[in-house]
């Protein structure tokens, strides 16, 4: 019987769950283990979550900087690699204008001005001239950076290998020196005045678009001098156009002052109204067209106002803007201006072809003639 109970006790201990078996095990073998466990729980409970997050963030940042420092050692600066690429290109004998343009463009994007200077010297040695637009951009950037050697290299290169561009750019001199040279040629050589006008318009546009007030003052004085002494308003007209198309309020204000001061300028500006309108429409500048309307109304340019309105109507009709077309037609009626039969037909086709045309017209009609709905009282019929 005793043997039976001992065997049963052993089988029960084997089949007992783990939780019951763990109860029989001692939780700790010594008091020392209990004290260590208590200390660890106290330390964890006293730890601030913000401090833990901060320490983790600092650790991540330090690991990141270590990774970047090792990456810099493995992969050096791209500028140095590009400088080596340029040096290898210099040694090749089959370098041409396309390759030079590409190298100069990469150097401009990477702001490697010393490499640009080396490229210009190589161009002078191998008698290769980059594109005029790129040369002009290089000269403009180097002059703003105060790199006189680079500007002189551009000047010498263009003088030897591209004489026409050298003359057009006024020998790549400063604005004041270039304007003085143009003025001297205009005064002494009347047969070259047409070329001077053509070359000066690029200089005027660059002065205005570079947003340099000092350069704008120089060009304005130059244009005023020729308008007063020679009665030539071409320079003043082109300056007014650039100022009027500018996005800066100071330039627009100067354009208003010029057209208010000179009566002859209004005549020449009226001839260019349609051209300025085409530029504004191409650039999608509705504000510029609005200011053109104001100028035309202020100085009684009804013919020019009609041209602007018709051009603007054609543009809005081509993009399918029914609301704007209707407003333009209303403005034309207010100013007693008629549009062409072709434009009427275009507008009718636009209304008929548009899905929302009829709904928009009905909504527009309801806005003009609002009416209230009559409520009929409910009643019962006798029969």
Tab-separated table of C-alpha atoms in Angstrom:
chain	number	residue	atom	x	y	z
A	1	UNK	CA	0.000	0.000	0.000
A	2	UNK	CA	2.861	2.342	0.831
A	3	UNK	CA	4.477	1.520	-2.507
A	4	UNK	CA	1.218	2.373	-4.293
A	5	UNK	CA	0.988	5.829	-2.641
A	6	UNK	CA	4.617	6.651	-3.405
A	7	UNK	CA	4.134	5.731	-7.080
A	8	UNK	CA	0.954	7.824	-7.273
A	9	UNK	CA	2.742	10.841	-5.720
A	10	UNK	CA	5.539	10.634	-8.294
A	11	UNK	CA	3.098	10.447	-11.236
A	12	UNK	CA	1.161	13.452	-9.915
A	13	UNK	CA	4.316	15.544	-9.665
A	14	UNK	CA	5.229	14.661	-13.241
A	15	UNK	CA	1.783	15.630	-14.600
A	16	UNK	CA	1.349	18.761	-12.503
A	17	UNK	CA	1.344	22.097	-14.380
A	18	UNK	CA	4.426	24.262	-14.463
A	19	UNK	CA	2.923	26.934	-12.248
A	20	UNK	CA	2.343	24.420	-9.435
A	21	UNK	CA	5.850	23.104	-9.823
A	22	UNK	CA	7.273	26.627	-9.625
A	23	UNK	CA	5.475	27.172	-6.370
A	24	UNK	CA	7.550	24.434	-4.809
A	25	UNK	CA	10.785	26.094	-6.024
A	26	UNK	CA	12.381	28.696	-3.791
A	27	UNK	CA	11.976	32.248	-5.090
A	28	UNK	CA	15.465	33.241	-4.027
A	29	UNK	CA	18.330	31.302	-2.658
A	30	UNK	CA	19.776	34.080	-0.460
A	31	UNK	CA	18.875	37.523	0.995
A	32	UNK	CA	21.590	39.079	-1.207
A	33	UNK	CA	19.596	38.238	-4.351
A	34	UNK	CA	16.513	39.929	-2.883
A	35	UNK	CA	18.413	43.151	-2.195
A	36	UNK	CA	19.838	43.295	-5.748
A	37	UNK	CA	16.403	42.776	-7.282
A	38	UNK	CA	14.972	45.578	-5.168
A	39	UNK	CA	17.734	47.979	-6.173
A	40	UNK	CA	17.166	47.296	-9.890
A	41	UNK	CA	13.437	47.928	-9.615
A	42	UNK	CA	14.054	51.214	-7.812
A	43	UNK	CA	16.481	52.437	-10.488
A	44	UNK	CA	14.088	51.598	-13.325
A	45	UNK	CA	11.152	53.253	-11.601
A	46	UNK	CA	13.152	56.462	-10.976
A	47	UNK	CA	14.273	56.796	-14.660
A	48	UNK	CA	12.574	59.776	-16.448
A	49	UNK	CA	11.064	58.875	-19.877
A	50	UNK	CA	12.184	62.252	-21.282
A	51	UNK	CA	15.780	61.607	-20.216
A	52	UNK	CA	15.669	58.172	-21.790
A	53	UNK	CA	14.319	59.599	-25.042
A	54	UNK	CA	16.956	62.370	-25.070
A	55	UNK	CA	19.806	59.970	-24.470
A	56	UNK	CA	18.526	57.701	-27.233
A	57	UNK	CA	18.263	60.643	-29.648
A	58	UNK	CA	21.786	61.826	-28.836
A	59	UNK	CA	23.077	58.322	-29.404
A	60	UNK	CA	21.371	58.138	-32.804
A	61	UNK	CA	22.813	61.513	-33.819
A	62	UNK	CA	26.303	60.528	-32.775
A	63	UNK	CA	26.025	57.308	-34.765
A	64	UNK	CA	24.823	59.310	-37.768
A	65	UNK	CA	27.783	61.725	-37.618
A	66	UNK	CA	30.183	58.833	-37.277
A	67	UNK	CA	28.638	57.256	-40.385
A	68	UNK	CA	28.889	60.509	-42.347
A	69	UNK	CA	32.506	61.039	-41.339
A	70	UNK	CA	33.427	57.549	-42.507
A	71	UNK	CA	31.476	58.125	-45.733
A	72	UNK	CA	33.426	61.333	-46.407
A	73	UNK	CA	36.651	59.430	-46.019
A	74	UNK	CA	35.490	56.716	-48.418
A	75	UNK	CA	33.894	59.108	-50.949
A	76	UNK	CA	35.696	62.464	-51.345
A	77	UNK	CA	34.044	65.721	-52.423
A	78	UNK	CA	32.354	65.639	-55.807
A	79	UNK	CA	33.973	68.921	-56.706
A	80	UNK	CA	37.391	67.357	-56.515
A	81	UNK	CA	36.206	64.511	-58.716
A	82	UNK	CA	34.787	66.996	-61.202
A	83	UNK	CA	38.061	68.951	-61.139
A	84	UNK	CA	39.906	65.752	-62.056
A	85	UNK	CA	37.372	65.155	-64.831
A	86	UNK	CA	38.053	68.619	-66.229
A	87	UNK	CA	41.786	68.076	-66.069
A	88	UNK	CA	41.412	64.833	-68.014
A	89	UNK	CA	39.237	66.603	-70.579
A	90	UNK	CA	41.890	69.290	-71.000
A	91	UNK	CA	44.451	66.697	-72.032
A	92	UNK	CA	42.226	65.189	-74.724
A	93	UNK	CA	42.863	66.468	-78.226
A	94	UNK	CA	39.324	65.955	-79.575
A	95	UNK	CA	37.598	68.467	-77.287
A	96	UNK	CA	35.061	70.624	-79.157
A	97	UNK	CA	32.545	73.412	-78.521
A	98	UNK	CA	29.833	71.052	-77.260
A	99	UNK	CA	32.167	69.473	-74.704
A	100	UNK	CA	33.412	72.893	-73.571
A	101	UNK	CA	29.832	74.137	-73.132
A	102	UNK	CA	28.970	71.074	-71.080
A	103	UNK	CA	32.032	71.437	-68.861
A	104	UNK	CA	31.412	75.148	-68.278
A	105	UNK	CA	27.759	74.476	-67.456
A	106	UNK	CA	28.719	71.822	-64.890
A	107	UNK	CA	31.293	74.174	-63.401
A	108	UNK	CA	28.679	76.935	-63.111
A	109	UNK	CA	26.240	74.589	-61.395
A	110	UNK	CA	28.978	73.419	-58.991
A	111	UNK	CA	30.240	77.022	-58.443
A	112	UNK	CA	33.797	76.058	-59.406
A	113	UNK	CA	34.954	79.451	-60.621
A	114	UNK	CA	38.637	78.486	-60.727
A	115	UNK	CA	37.738	75.610	-63.044
A	116	UNK	CA	35.812	78.052	-65.259
A	117	UNK	CA	38.899	80.243	-65.498
A	118	UNK	CA	41.007	77.221	-66.483
A	119	UNK	CA	38.419	76.251	-69.100
A	120	UNK	CA	38.481	79.746	-70.596
A	121	UNK	CA	42.270	79.646	-70.822
A	122	UNK	CA	42.113	76.246	-72.545
A	123	UNK	CA	39.549	77.658	-74.990
A	124	UNK	CA	41.929	80.482	-75.813
A	125	UNK	CA	44.813	78.048	-76.326
A	126	UNK	CA	42.858	75.619	-78.510
A	127	UNK	CA	40.979	78.405	-80.343
A	128	UNK	CA	37.538	77.224	-79.252
A	129	UNK	CA	34.779	79.683	-78.340
A	130	UNK	CA	31.785	78.636	-76.188
A	131	UNK	CA	28.248	79.722	-77.028
A	132	UNK	CA	27.517	83.480	-76.713
A	133	UNK	CA	24.710	82.917	-74.176
A	134	UNK	CA	27.016	80.897	-71.942
A	135	UNK	CA	29.783	83.480	-72.232
A	136	UNK	CA	27.370	86.229	-71.262
A	137	UNK	CA	26.204	84.251	-68.227
A	138	UNK	CA	29.795	83.529	-67.182
A	139	UNK	CA	30.753	87.202	-67.507
A	140	UNK	CA	27.709	88.277	-65.480
A	141	UNK	CA	28.369	85.792	-62.654
A	142	UNK	CA	32.098	86.472	-62.474
A	143	UNK	CA	31.544	90.239	-62.443
A	144	UNK	CA	29.118	89.916	-59.515
A	145	UNK	CA	31.674	87.758	-57.695
A	146	UNK	CA	34.376	90.379	-58.307
A	147	UNK	CA	36.517	87.975	-60.320
A	148	UNK	CA	38.339	90.427	-62.593
A	149	UNK	CA	40.598	87.741	-64.056
A	150	UNK	CA	37.570	85.748	-65.203
A	151	UNK	CA	35.893	88.769	-66.822
A	152	UNK	CA	39.135	89.667	-68.570
A	153	UNK	CA	39.491	86.076	-69.841
A	154	UNK	CA	35.960	86.210	-71.292
A	155	UNK	CA	36.730	89.571	-72.852
A	156	UNK	CA	39.949	88.387	-74.506
A	157	UNK	CA	38.409	85.100	-75.691
A	158	UNK	CA	35.440	86.821	-77.293
A	159	UNK	CA	37.622	89.519	-78.842
A	160	UNK	CA	39.747	86.913	-80.648
A	161	UNK	CA	37.246	84.220	-81.631
A	162	UNK	CA	33.819	85.955	-81.715
A	163	UNK	CA	34.183	89.567	-82.784
A	164	UNK	CA	30.465	90.122	-83.451
A	165	UNK	CA	29.454	89.067	-79.950
A	166	UNK	CA	32.333	91.140	-78.586
A	167	UNK	CA	30.925	94.260	-80.255
A	168	UNK	CA	27.300	93.482	-79.338
A	169	UNK	CA	28.195	93.039	-75.667
A	170	UNK	CA	30.103	96.355	-75.709
A	171	UNK	CA	33.428	94.611	-75.092
A	172	UNK	CA	31.977	93.136	-71.856
A	173	UNK	CA	32.649	96.409	-70.077
A	174	UNK	CA	30.763	97.898	-67.153
A	175	UNK	CA	27.342	99.381	-67.853
A	176	UNK	CA	28.612	102.944	-67.499
A	177	UNK	CA	31.564	102.393	-69.829
A	178	UNK	CA	29.405	100.508	-72.332
A	179	UNK	CA	26.783	103.258	-72.400
A	180	UNK	CA	29.505	105.865	-72.837
A	181	UNK	CA	30.902	103.955	-75.795
A	182	UNK	CA	27.431	103.603	-77.349
A	183	UNK	CA	26.792	107.299	-76.864
A	184	UNK	CA	30.054	108.242	-78.555
A	185	UNK	CA	29.332	106.019	-81.566
A	186	UNK	CA	25.744	107.308	-81.766
A	187	UNK	CA	26.972	110.890	-81.776
A	188	UNK	CA	29.829	110.563	-84.274
A	189	UNK	CA	28.454	107.915	-86.658
A	190	UNK	CA	24.809	108.561	-87.648
A	191	UNK	CA	24.871	105.645	-90.089
A	192	UNK	CA	25.421	103.240	-87.170
A	193	UNK	CA	22.577	104.518	-85.006
A	194	UNK	CA	20.255	101.710	-86.029
A	195	UNK	CA	22.784	99.118	-84.887
A	196	UNK	CA	23.327	101.031	-81.656
A	197	UNK	CA	19.583	100.906	-80.966
A	198	UNK	CA	19.519	97.173	-81.630
A	199	UNK	CA	22.508	96.478	-79.383
A	200	UNK	CA	21.374	98.753	-76.558
A	201	UNK	CA	18.016	97.043	-76.056
A	202	UNK	CA	19.746	93.895	-74.750
A	203	UNK	CA	21.750	95.991	-72.312
A	204	UNK	CA	18.603	97.776	-71.101
A	205	UNK	CA	16.737	94.485	-70.613
A	206	UNK	CA	19.632	92.978	-68.669
A	207	UNK	CA	19.848	96.030	-66.391
A	208	UNK	CA	16.146	95.860	-65.530
A	209	UNK	CA	15.874	92.077	-65.153
A	210	UNK	CA	18.973	91.889	-62.939
A	211	UNK	CA	17.107	94.146	-60.459
A	212	UNK	CA	20.018	96.549	-60.039
A	213	UNK	CA	18.741	100.033	-59.174
A	214	UNK	CA	22.072	101.700	-59.948
A	215	UNK	CA	22.128	100.181	-63.439
A	216	UNK	CA	18.506	101.230	-64.025
A	217	UNK	CA	19.406	104.811	-63.097
A	218	UNK	CA	22.316	104.781	-65.574
A	219	UNK	CA	20.125	103.444	-68.374
A	220	UNK	CA	17.327	105.912	-67.559
A	221	UNK	CA	19.707	108.870	-67.740
A	222	UNK	CA	21.072	107.541	-71.035
A	223	UNK	CA	17.571	107.214	-72.522
A	224	UNK	CA	16.454	110.645	-71.280
A	225	UNK	CA	19.561	112.296	-72.716
A	226	UNK	CA	18.931	110.866	-76.186
A	227	UNK	CA	15.251	111.785	-75.980
A	228	UNK	CA	16.036	115.421	-75.166
A	229	UNK	CA	19.115	116.011	-77.324
A	230	UNK	CA	18.349	113.900	-80.394
A	231	UNK	CA	14.546	113.498	-80.056
A	232	UNK	CA	15.088	109.764	-80.293
A	233	UNK	CA	12.573	108.006	-78.051
A	234	UNK	CA	13.506	104.455	-79.017
A	235	UNK	CA	15.707	103.934	-75.934
A	236	UNK	CA	13.070	105.427	-73.646
A	237	UNK	CA	10.310	103.304	-75.218
A	238	UNK	CA	12.224	100.062	-74.784
A	239	UNK	CA	13.136	101.047	-71.224
A	240	UNK	CA	9.459	101.764	-70.494
A	241	UNK	CA	8.471	98.359	-71.869
A	242	UNK	CA	11.000	96.519	-69.670
A	243	UNK	CA	9.964	98.510	-66.598
A	244	UNK	CA	6.265	97.986	-67.295
A	245	UNK	CA	6.662	94.207	-67.691
A	246	UNK	CA	8.765	93.962	-64.533
A	247	UNK	CA	7.272	92.362	-61.420
A	248	UNK	CA	8.773	94.988	-59.097
A	249	UNK	CA	6.581	97.863	-57.945
A	250	UNK	CA	9.470	100.360	-58.126
A	251	UNK	CA	9.987	99.572	-61.822
A	252	UNK	CA	6.270	99.886	-62.552
A	253	UNK	CA	6.161	103.215	-60.731
A	254	UNK	CA	9.123	104.514	-62.757
A	255	UNK	CA	7.338	103.463	-65.962
A	256	UNK	CA	4.262	105.471	-64.894
A	257	UNK	CA	6.420	108.518	-64.171
A	258	UNK	CA	8.153	108.321	-67.558
A	259	UNK	CA	4.948	108.077	-69.594
A	260	UNK	CA	3.467	110.931	-67.580
A	261	UNK	CA	6.509	113.135	-68.161
A	262	UNK	CA	7.006	112.704	-71.934
A	263	UNK	CA	4.146	113.241	-74.369
A	264	UNK	CA	6.142	111.814	-77.284
A	265	UNK	CA	6.686	108.632	-75.310
A	266	UNK	CA	2.937	107.979	-75.298
A	267	UNK	CA	2.905	107.987	-79.096
A	268	UNK	CA	5.729	105.463	-79.360
A	269	UNK	CA	4.282	103.338	-76.560
A	270	UNK	CA	0.918	103.233	-78.337
A	271	UNK	CA	2.612	101.612	-81.331
A	272	UNK	CA	3.957	98.816	-79.103
A	273	UNK	CA	0.792	98.181	-77.097
A	274	UNK	CA	-0.236	95.155	-79.133
A	275	UNK	CA	3.256	93.646	-78.885
A	276	UNK	CA	3.311	94.131	-75.106
A	277	UNK	CA	-0.149	92.543	-74.898
A	278	UNK	CA	1.097	89.471	-76.754
A	279	UNK	CA	4.011	89.141	-74.313
A	280	UNK	CA	1.700	89.449	-71.297
A	281	UNK	CA	-0.732	86.861	-72.707
A	282	UNK	CA	2.094	84.437	-73.428
A	283	UNK	CA	3.352	84.823	-69.853
A	284	UNK	CA	-0.243	84.564	-68.518
A	285	UNK	CA	0.068	87.869	-66.646
A	286	UNK	CA	-3.491	89.114	-66.194
A	287	UNK	CA	-2.266	91.918	-63.933
A	288	UNK	CA	-0.099	93.322	-66.735
A	289	UNK	CA	-3.056	93.333	-69.132
A	290	UNK	CA	-5.156	95.100	-66.500
A	291	UNK	CA	-2.511	97.812	-66.175
A	292	UNK	CA	-2.405	98.121	-69.978
A	293	UNK	CA	-6.152	98.777	-69.948
A	294	UNK	CA	-5.616	101.485	-67.341
A	295	UNK	CA	-2.865	103.182	-69.373
A	296	UNK	CA	-4.975	103.094	-72.535
A	297	UNK	CA	-7.995	104.611	-70.771
A	298	UNK	CA	-5.967	107.242	-68.950
A	299	UNK	CA	-4.338	108.628	-72.085
A	300	UNK	CA	-7.363	108.202	-74.408
A	301	UNK	CA	-5.883	105.393	-76.505
A	302	UNK	CA	-9.204	103.983	-77.650
A	303	UNK	CA	-7.767	102.246	-80.701
A	304	UNK	CA	-5.119	100.515	-78.603
A	305	UNK	CA	-7.728	99.683	-75.947
A	306	UNK	CA	-9.805	97.946	-78.620
A	307	UNK	CA	-6.820	95.889	-79.792
A	308	UNK	CA	-5.967	94.844	-76.235
A	309	UNK	CA	-9.573	93.899	-75.487
A	310	UNK	CA	-9.946	91.824	-78.649
A	311	UNK	CA	-6.647	90.015	-78.074
A	312	UNK	CA	-7.601	89.274	-74.488
A	313	UNK	CA	-11.030	88.030	-75.612
A	314	UNK	CA	-9.423	85.673	-78.145
A	315	UNK	CA	-7.152	84.290	-75.433
A	316	UNK	CA	-10.006	83.651	-72.987
A	317	UNK	CA	-12.141	82.162	-75.737
A	318	UNK	CA	-9.326	79.805	-76.770
A	319	UNK	CA	-9.024	78.403	-73.232
A	320	UNK	CA	-12.820	78.078	-72.877
A	321	UNK	CA	-13.330	80.644	-70.104
A	322	UNK	CA	-16.995	81.573	-70.636
A	323	UNK	CA	-17.240	83.799	-67.573
A	324	UNK	CA	-14.245	85.940	-68.553
A	325	UNK	CA	-15.508	86.224	-72.138
A	326	UNK	CA	-18.876	87.462	-70.878
A	327	UNK	CA	-17.214	90.039	-68.627
A	328	UNK	CA	-15.040	91.252	-71.516
A	329	UNK	CA	-18.152	91.639	-73.678
A	330	UNK	CA	-19.851	93.620	-70.907
A	331	UNK	CA	-16.792	95.880	-70.631
A	332	UNK	CA	-16.823	96.367	-74.400
A	333	UNK	CA	-20.463	97.472	-74.245
A	334	UNK	CA	-19.656	99.936	-71.458
A	335	UNK	CA	-16.836	101.479	-73.513
A	336	UNK	CA	-18.915	101.412	-76.719
A	337	UNK	CA	-16.477	99.005	-78.389
A	338	UNK	CA	-17.549	96.331	-80.837
A	339	UNK	CA	-15.848	93.009	-81.363
A	340	UNK	CA	-15.569	91.326	-84.717
A	341	UNK	CA	-18.151	88.984	-86.216
A	342	UNK	CA	-15.657	86.146	-86.067
A	343	UNK	CA	-15.268	86.646	-82.336
A	344	UNK	CA	-19.052	86.599	-81.896
A	345	UNK	CA	-19.187	83.298	-83.751
A	346	UNK	CA	-16.390	81.873	-81.606
A	347	UNK	CA	-18.245	82.837	-78.452
A	348	UNK	CA	-21.492	81.255	-79.680
A	349	UNK	CA	-19.678	78.044	-80.609
A	350	UNK	CA	-18.077	78.030	-77.169
A	351	UNK	CA	-21.462	78.414	-75.490
A	352	UNK	CA	-23.098	75.681	-77.543
A	353	UNK	CA	-20.222	73.225	-77.253
A	354	UNK	CA	-19.809	73.686	-73.526
A	355	UNK	CA	-21.704	71.276	-71.276
A	356	UNK	CA	-22.064	73.870	-68.569
A	357	UNK	CA	-22.822	76.721	-70.950
A	358	UNK	CA	-26.626	76.580	-70.713
A	359	UNK	CA	-26.600	76.041	-66.968
A	360	UNK	CA	-24.179	78.915	-66.522
A	361	UNK	CA	-26.338	81.233	-68.670
A	362	UNK	CA	-29.466	80.315	-66.720
A	363	UNK	CA	-27.645	80.917	-63.449
A	364	UNK	CA	-26.339	84.235	-64.790
A	365	UNK	CA	-29.870	85.178	-65.852
A	366	UNK	CA	-31.253	84.329	-62.430
A	367	UNK	CA	-28.630	86.514	-60.809
A	368	UNK	CA	-29.589	89.452	-63.021
A	369	UNK	CA	-33.396	89.036	-62.662
A	370	UNK	CA	-34.059	87.347	-59.336
A	371	UNK	CA	-37.624	86.227	-58.638
A	372	UNK	CA	-39.398	84.638	-55.709
A	373	UNK	CA	-41.492	81.511	-55.977
A	374	UNK	CA	-45.231	81.944	-55.391
A	375	UNK	CA	-46.546	79.602	-52.699
A	376	UNK	CA	-50.085	78.343	-53.499
A	377	UNK	CA	-52.171	77.714	-50.367
A	378	UNK	CA	-53.507	74.222	-49.909
A	379	UNK	CA	-57.272	73.779	-50.287
A	380	UNK	CA	-59.834	71.011	-50.708
A	381	UNK	CA	-62.029	70.670	-53.743
A	382	UNK	CA	-65.781	70.530	-53.183
A	383	UNK	CA	-66.406	67.749	-55.694
